[in-house]
Every structure is written in C-alpha cells, then in structure tokens.
Coordinates of C-alpha atoms and ligand atoms in Angstrom, one line a residue:
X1 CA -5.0 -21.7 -10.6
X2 CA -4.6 -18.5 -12.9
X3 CA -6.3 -18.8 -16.6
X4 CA -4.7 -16.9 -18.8
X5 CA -7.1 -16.2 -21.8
X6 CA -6.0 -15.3 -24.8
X7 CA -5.5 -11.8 -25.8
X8 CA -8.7 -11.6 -28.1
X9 CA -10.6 -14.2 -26.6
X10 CA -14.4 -13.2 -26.9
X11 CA -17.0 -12.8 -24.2
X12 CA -18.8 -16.1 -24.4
X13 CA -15.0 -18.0 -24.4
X14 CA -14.5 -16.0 -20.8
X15 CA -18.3 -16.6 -20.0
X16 CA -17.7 -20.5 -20.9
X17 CA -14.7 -21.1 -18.6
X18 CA -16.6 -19.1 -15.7
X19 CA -19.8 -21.0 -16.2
X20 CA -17.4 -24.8 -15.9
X21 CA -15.6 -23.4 -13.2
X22 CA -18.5 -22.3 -10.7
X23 CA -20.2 -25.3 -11.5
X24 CA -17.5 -27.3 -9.8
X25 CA -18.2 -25.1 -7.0
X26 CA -15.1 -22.8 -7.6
X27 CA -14.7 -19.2 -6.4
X28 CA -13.6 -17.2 -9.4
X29 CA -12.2 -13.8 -9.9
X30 CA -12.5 -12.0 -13.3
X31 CA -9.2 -9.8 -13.9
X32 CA -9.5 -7.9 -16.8
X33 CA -6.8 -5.8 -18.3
X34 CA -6.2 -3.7 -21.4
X35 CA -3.6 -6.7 -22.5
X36 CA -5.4 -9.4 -21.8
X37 CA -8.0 -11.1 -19.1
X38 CA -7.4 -13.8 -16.9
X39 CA -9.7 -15.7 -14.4
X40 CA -8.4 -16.3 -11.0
X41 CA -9.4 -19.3 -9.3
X42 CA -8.0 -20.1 -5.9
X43 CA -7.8 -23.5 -5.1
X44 CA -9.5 -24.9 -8.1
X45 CA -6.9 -27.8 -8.8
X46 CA -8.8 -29.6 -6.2
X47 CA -11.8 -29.8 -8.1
X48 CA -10.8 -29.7 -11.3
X49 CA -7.7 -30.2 -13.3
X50 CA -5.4 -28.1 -15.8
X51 CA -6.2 -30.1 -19.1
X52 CA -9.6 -29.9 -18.6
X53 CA -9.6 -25.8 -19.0
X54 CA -6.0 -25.8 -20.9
X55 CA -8.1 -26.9 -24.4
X56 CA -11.4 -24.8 -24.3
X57 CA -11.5 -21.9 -27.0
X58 CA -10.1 -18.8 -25.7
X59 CA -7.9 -20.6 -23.2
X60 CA -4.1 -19.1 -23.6
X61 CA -2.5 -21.3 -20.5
X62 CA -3.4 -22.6 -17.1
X63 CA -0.8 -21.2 -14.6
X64 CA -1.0 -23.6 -11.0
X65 CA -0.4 -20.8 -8.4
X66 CA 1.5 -23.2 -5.7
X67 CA 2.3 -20.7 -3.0
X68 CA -0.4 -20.9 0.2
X69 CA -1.6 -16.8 -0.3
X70 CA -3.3 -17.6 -2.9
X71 CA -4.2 -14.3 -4.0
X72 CA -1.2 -12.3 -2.8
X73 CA 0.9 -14.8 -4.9
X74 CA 2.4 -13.4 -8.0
X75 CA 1.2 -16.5 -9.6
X76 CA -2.3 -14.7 -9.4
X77 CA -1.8 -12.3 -11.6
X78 CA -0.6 -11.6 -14.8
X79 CA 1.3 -8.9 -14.6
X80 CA 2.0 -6.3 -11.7
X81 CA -1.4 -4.7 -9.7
X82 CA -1.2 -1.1 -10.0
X83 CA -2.9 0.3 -7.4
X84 CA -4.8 3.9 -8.0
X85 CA -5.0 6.0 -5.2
X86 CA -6.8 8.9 -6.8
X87 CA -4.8 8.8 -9.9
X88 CA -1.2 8.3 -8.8
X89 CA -0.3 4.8 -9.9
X90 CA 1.1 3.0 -7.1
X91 CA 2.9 0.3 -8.9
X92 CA 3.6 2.0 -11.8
X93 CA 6.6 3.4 -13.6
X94 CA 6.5 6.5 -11.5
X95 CA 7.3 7.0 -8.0
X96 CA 4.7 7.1 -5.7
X97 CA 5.1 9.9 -2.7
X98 CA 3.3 10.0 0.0
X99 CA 4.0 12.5 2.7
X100 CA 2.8 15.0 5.6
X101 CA 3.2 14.9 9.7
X102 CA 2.5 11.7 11.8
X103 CA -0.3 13.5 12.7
X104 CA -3.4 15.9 12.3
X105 CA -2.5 18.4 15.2
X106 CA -3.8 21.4 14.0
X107 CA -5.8 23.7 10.8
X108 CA -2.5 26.0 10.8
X109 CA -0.1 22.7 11.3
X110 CA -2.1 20.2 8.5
X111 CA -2.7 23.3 5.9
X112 CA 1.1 24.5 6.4
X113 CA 2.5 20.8 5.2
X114 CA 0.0 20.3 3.4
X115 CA 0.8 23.3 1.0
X116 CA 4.5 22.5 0.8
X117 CA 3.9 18.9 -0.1
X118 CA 1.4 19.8 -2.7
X119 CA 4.4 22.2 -3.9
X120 CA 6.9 19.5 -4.5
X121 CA 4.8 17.4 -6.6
X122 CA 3.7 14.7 -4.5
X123 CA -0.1 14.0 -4.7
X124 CA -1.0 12.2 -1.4
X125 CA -0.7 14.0 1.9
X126 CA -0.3 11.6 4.9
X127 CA -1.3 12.2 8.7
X128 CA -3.3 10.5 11.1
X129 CA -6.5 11.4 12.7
X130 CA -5.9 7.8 14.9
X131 CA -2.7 7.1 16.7
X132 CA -1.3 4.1 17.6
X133 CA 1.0 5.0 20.4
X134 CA 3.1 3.1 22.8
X135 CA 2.0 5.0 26.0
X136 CA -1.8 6.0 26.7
X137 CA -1.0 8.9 28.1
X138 CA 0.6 10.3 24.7
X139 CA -1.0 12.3 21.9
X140 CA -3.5 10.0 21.2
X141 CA -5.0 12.3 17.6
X142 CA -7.9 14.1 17.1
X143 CA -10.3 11.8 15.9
X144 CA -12.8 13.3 14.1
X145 CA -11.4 16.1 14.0
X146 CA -8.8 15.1 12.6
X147 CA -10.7 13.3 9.8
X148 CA -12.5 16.6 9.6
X149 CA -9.1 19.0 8.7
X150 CA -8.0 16.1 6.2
X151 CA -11.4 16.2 4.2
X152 CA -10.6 20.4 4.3
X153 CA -7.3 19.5 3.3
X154 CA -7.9 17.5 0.1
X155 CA -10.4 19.5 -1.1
X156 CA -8.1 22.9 -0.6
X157 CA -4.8 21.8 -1.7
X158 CA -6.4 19.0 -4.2
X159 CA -4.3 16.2 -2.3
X160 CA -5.6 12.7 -2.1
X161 CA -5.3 11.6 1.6
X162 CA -4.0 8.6 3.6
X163 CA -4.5 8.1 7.0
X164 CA -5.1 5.1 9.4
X165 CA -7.9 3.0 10.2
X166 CA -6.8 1.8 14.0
X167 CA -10.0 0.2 14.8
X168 CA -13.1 -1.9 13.1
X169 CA -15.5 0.7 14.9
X170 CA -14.2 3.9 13.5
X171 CA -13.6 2.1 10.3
X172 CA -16.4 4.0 8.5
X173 CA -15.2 7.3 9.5
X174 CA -11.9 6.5 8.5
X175 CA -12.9 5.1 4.9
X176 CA -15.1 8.2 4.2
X177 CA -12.0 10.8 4.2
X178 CA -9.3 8.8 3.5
X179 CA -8.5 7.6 -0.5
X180 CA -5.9 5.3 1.2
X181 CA -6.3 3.6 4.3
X182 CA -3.4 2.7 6.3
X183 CA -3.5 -0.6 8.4
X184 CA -0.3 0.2 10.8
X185 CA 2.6 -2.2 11.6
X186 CA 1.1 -2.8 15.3
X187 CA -2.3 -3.7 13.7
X188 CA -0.6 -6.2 11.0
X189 CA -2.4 -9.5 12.4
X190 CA -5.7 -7.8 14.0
X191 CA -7.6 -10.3 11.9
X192 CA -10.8 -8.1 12.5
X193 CA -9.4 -5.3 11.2
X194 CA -8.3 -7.2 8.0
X195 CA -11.5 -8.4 7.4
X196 CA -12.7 -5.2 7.4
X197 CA -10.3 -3.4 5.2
X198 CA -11.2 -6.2 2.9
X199 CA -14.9 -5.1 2.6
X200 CA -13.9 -1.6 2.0
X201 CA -13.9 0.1 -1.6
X202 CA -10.7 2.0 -0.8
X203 CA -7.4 0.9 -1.2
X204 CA -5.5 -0.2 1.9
X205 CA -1.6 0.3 2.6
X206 CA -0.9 -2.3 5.0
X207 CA 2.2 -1.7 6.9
X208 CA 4.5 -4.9 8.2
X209 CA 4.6 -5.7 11.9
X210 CA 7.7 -4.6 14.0
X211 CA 8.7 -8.8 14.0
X212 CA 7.0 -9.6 10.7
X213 CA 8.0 -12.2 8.4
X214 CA 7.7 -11.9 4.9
X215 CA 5.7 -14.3 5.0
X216 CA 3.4 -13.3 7.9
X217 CA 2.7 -9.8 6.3
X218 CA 1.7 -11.6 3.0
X219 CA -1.0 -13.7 4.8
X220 CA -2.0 -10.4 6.5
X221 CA -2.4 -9.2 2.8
X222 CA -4.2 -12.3 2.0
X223 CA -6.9 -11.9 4.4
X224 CA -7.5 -8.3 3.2
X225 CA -7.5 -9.7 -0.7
X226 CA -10.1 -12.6 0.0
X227 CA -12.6 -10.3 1.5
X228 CA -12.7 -9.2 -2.1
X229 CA -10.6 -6.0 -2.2
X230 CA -7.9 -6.0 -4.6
X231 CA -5.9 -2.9 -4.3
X232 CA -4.0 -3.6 -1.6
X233 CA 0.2 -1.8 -1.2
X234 CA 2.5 -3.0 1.2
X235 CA 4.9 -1.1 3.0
X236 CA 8.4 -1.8 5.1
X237 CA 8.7 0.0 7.7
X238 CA 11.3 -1.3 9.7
X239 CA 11.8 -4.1 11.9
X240 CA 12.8 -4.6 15.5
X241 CA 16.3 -5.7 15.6
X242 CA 19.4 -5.1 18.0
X243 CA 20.4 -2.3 17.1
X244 CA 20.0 0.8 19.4
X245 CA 21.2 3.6 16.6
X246 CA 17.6 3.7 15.3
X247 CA 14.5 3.2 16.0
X248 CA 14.0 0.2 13.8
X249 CA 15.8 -1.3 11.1
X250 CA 14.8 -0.9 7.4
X251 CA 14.7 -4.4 6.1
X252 CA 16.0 -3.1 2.5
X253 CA 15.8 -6.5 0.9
X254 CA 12.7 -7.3 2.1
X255 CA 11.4 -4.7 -0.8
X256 CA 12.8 -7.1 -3.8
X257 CA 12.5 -9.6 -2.0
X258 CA 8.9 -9.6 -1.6
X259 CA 8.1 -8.2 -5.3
X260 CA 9.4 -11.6 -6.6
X261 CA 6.2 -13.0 -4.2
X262 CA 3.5 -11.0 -4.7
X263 CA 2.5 -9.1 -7.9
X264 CA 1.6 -6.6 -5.1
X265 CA 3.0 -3.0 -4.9
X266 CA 5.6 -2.2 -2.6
X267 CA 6.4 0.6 -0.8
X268 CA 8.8 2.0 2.4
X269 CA 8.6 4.3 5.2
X270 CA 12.0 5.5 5.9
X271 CA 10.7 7.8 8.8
X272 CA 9.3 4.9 11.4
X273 CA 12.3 2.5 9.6
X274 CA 15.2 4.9 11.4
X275 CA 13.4 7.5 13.5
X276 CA 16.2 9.8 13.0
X277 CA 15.9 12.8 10.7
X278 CA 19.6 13.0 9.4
X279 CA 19.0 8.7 8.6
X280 CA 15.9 9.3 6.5
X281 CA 17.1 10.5 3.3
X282 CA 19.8 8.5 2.8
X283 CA 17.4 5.1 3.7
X284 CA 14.9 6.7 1.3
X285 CA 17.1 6.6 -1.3
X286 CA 18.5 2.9 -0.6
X287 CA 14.6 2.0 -0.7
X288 CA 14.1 3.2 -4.0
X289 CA 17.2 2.3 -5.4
X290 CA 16.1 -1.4 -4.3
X291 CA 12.7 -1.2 -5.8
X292 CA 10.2 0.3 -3.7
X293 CA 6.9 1.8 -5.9
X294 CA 6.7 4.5 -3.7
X295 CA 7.8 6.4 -0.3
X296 CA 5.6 6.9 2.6
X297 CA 7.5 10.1 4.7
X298 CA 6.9 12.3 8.0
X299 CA 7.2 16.3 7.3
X300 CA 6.4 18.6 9.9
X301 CA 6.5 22.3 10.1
X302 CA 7.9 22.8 13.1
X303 CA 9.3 19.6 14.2
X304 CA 10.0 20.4 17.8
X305 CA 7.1 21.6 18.3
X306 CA 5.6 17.7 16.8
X307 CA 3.1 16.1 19.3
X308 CA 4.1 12.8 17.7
X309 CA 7.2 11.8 15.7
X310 CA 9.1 14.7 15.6
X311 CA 12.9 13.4 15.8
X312 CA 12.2 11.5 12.4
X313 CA 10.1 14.5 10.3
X314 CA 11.8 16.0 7.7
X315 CA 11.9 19.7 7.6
X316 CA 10.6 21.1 4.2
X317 CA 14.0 22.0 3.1
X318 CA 15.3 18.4 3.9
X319 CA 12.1 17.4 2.1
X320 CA 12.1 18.9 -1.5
X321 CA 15.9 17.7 -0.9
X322 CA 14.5 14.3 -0.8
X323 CA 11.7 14.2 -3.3
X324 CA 14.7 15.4 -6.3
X325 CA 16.8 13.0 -5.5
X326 CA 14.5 9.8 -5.3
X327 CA 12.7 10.7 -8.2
X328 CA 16.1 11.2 -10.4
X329 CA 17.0 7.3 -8.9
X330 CA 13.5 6.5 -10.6
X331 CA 14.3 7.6 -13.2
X332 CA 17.3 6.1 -13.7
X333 CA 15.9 2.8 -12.9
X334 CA 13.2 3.1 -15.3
X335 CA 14.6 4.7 -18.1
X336 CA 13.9 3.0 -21.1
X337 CA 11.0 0.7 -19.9
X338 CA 8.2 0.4 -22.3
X339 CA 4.4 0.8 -20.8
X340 CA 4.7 4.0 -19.7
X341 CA 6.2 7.5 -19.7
X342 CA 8.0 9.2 -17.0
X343 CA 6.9 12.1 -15.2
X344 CA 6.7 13.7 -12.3
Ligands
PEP401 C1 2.5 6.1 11.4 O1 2.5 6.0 10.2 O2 2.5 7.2 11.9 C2 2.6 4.9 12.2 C3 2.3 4.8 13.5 O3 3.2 3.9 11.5 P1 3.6 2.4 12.0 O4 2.3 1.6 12.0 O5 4.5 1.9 10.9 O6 4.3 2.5 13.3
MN402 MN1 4.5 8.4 12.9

C-alpha cells in the first residue's frame, strides 16, 4: 500500500505510522517530496489493513497498490519519479537528450562527438566502453579505456555520461565513470545484473529486451527498485518483429502505454529501434510526440568509418536537425503545464 500523508503532516505523524508499520514486520519506504510525503509499503495489506492507518493523525489516504511490481507500479508513488542524471531531469517537463557513438573508439572519435553534442544543448553524452555484440569476433570496446576517455570527456566538455554496465564484475568500473548506467536490451532479465544495478547509487537506464513484454521489462525494473535504488528510466528500443525493413521495430505505444503503469520515466532509442539512419529522425519524433521523457541517439563523426553501429548514427548535421525539431514537439506538448518552465 501507498500512505499518502497529508501535505503538512509533522515529523512525529510520519514517525508514528513508520513505527506501526515495521512493527508488523513491514518493509517501508519514506518518499518525500516538496508537495507532500508518502510511505511506501509493499505488501503491507497482508499484515495490516487500510482502516487501521486511514485514521491516525497525519494520514491523507491509504492507496492499495494492486499491480504485482510493486514498486514499479504507478500506484507507488505519488506523482511522477523524476530521475536526475546530473541535473537534467529525466521525467520532467523538458526533454531529456542523450547522445554520442555506440561506442568509445578513439580520444580524436569520443572528443569530436562529444564537442558537437555538447554544442546542441544536450547534457549527456552516450558511448560504450562495453559492447554487447552479436558476433565475438566484432568490436568488442575498449574497456577501460574506454571508461578512461569518458571520465576525460565529462570533465572536458562538462557532459554527464551514460554508458553500459555488461557484466556484474566490471560493475564497479562502470559505476565509477558513468552518471547513468545503462542495463542493455540483451541483459534485460540477467537477474545478477539487476541485483546489482540495484545496489548502486547511480541511476540505471534499463533498456527492454528484443521480445520483451511490457510486463516482463517492468519486473526487470522491479528487481532493480527492491534492491533499494529508486532512479531507475526505461527505454524502448525496438522489438523483434517480422519485418526485414529495419532492424527492429519501435514499439511506439509501448511508450504511453507503459507511463499509465509505472510512475517511472520513459524514454526511446530510435537508433537500435530502426538501424537505419534516414528512419531515425522521423521515429524520434513519433517517440516524443507519444510521450517519451527523453531520446537516447547514436552520432558518429565519421560514420563509415564506425566500428559499431554505423548504418543507424546520425551525422552531426542530421543531428542538430533532430534535437530542433523534437524539442519544438516538447514544447508543444507541454506548453502550458504548471510545475515547471521550459527550456532548453
Ligand atoms: C547500445 O546502446 O549501443 C546497445 C547495444 O543497445 P541495446 O542494448 O538496446 O541493443
Ligand atoms: Mn549501438
């Protein structure tokens, strides 16, 4: 159940609930907000019931969170999480943009995007030190370093910097560089990994398998959420269909779809959803007309030249292209919302 208290309930009201609550041998979870604070408390209807807590002082309303990921639920929250990735708002009224090459391949290659990206406004440059790939015998990324040139990166361009996490044993590495940590579509139900991202302090963009259900990728967000981290963002990516056009399909109503689930954020990747350049913009712009908090894109350079990824990176033209005219649907969509102010 979620306990809504009310908005100037005191300190010894919350601390009263809390103390009832754990005594019944219930896992809480303070949430406190500028609005109001509210005590999360999976599975607590079994040991105790609604009118019980509905009449203490301070109480507002008991809210039953009936959907089985708990956490992930939008029953679980008050409001929507806004995730901060170091200080871009992933969740908020303005679009989050992520972009930069698949991956680290060089100084000259990571600095060159990197400068461009920082030029169009977007505040998260994205590349991975760890690949994923299909074949073993393909670019497989630098490693360390890789993670090395995105720490150089984020302190020379002032970029926060997302970049994946492949493996519980080079977790640590990975979390030490990265402000976001990506958990990638093929690593979706690697339980392990989960876990892991759970225990970490950064905030984790999990990515939804290539034959993910909705629900699926929501329990993979609940396992990452009841390790205790809170700031997790999904992304679409695309999902194995039969089509041959692309390389995967973007699941565009997935993106609504799963905001009327989870109070989570949502974003997309319209790179790994098409893997075709000239199919990118245009899918970018259906995502955020749909809903999506944020883009994640691949830019490269010199995409020919790409060791991974290089049919679907946008060239820096086609890329400040893209960031104008997303940001303008943003706008449209949120013009007039209270809460916030727009900018880019
Ligand atoms: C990537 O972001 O480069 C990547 C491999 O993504 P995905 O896990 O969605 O395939
Ligand atoms: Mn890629």
């Amino acid at each position: 159940m979620l306990i809504l208290m009310e908005p100037g309930a005191t300190k010894e009201q919350i601390r009263r609930v809390l103390v009832l609550l754990e005594a019944a041998g219930v896992r809480t979870v303070l949430q406190e907000s500028p609005v109001a604070t509210s005590i999360l408390a999976p599975h607590a209807s079994k040991a105790l019931k609604a009118d019980r807590i509905e009449p203490m002082e301070g109480v507002d309303r008991v809210v039953p969170i009936t959907s089985p990921y708990k956490l992930a639920s939008s029953d679980a929250a008050a409001g929507r999480t806004v995730v901060d990735v170091r200080g871009v708002k992933v969740g908020g009224l303005e679009l989050a943009l992520m972009a930069g090459p698949c991956g680290v391949e060089s100084r000259d290659q990571l600095f060159t995007v990197a400068r461009y990206v920082a030029e169009s406004g977007a505040r998260l440059l994205r590349a991975g030190a760890y690949k994923p790939r299909t074949s073993p015998y393909a670019f497989q990324g630098l490693g360390t370093e890789g993670l090395e040139l995105l720490a150089q990166a984020r302190r020379e361009f002032d970029l926060g910097i997302v970049t994946e996490a492949t493996e519980v044993e080079t977790f640590e590495d990975v979390e030490r560089v990265a402000d976001l940590i990506q958990v990638g579509a093929r690593n979706m139900q690697n339980f392990a990994l989960l876990k892991r991202a759970g225990r970490s302090g950064k905030p984790v963009l999990l990515k939804r398998g290539l034959t993910a259900t909705l629900e699926e990728w929501l329990f993979a967000a609940e396992y990452v959420l009841s390790e205790g981290n809170r700031n997790v963002i999904l992304c679409e990516r695309g999902i194995r269909t039969w089509s041959v056009h692309a390389r995967n399909t973007l699941d565009v109503s997935v993106i609504p779809a799963a905001k009327a689930l989870t109070h989570l954020p949502v974003i997309a990747d319209p790179s790994h959803a098409t893997g075709r350049r000239d199919l990118v913009i245009p899918c970018a712009r259906a995502a955020v007309a749909a809903g999506a908090d944020g883009l994640i894109v691949e830019t490269h350079c010199q995409p020919a030249q790409a060791l991974s990824d290089g049919p679907q990176a946008l060239l820096p033209s086609d890329f400040f292209q893209m960031v104008g005219q997303v940001v303008g649907i943003r706008e449209l969509l949120v013009k007039g919302q209270p809460g916030e102010t727009y900018g880019f």
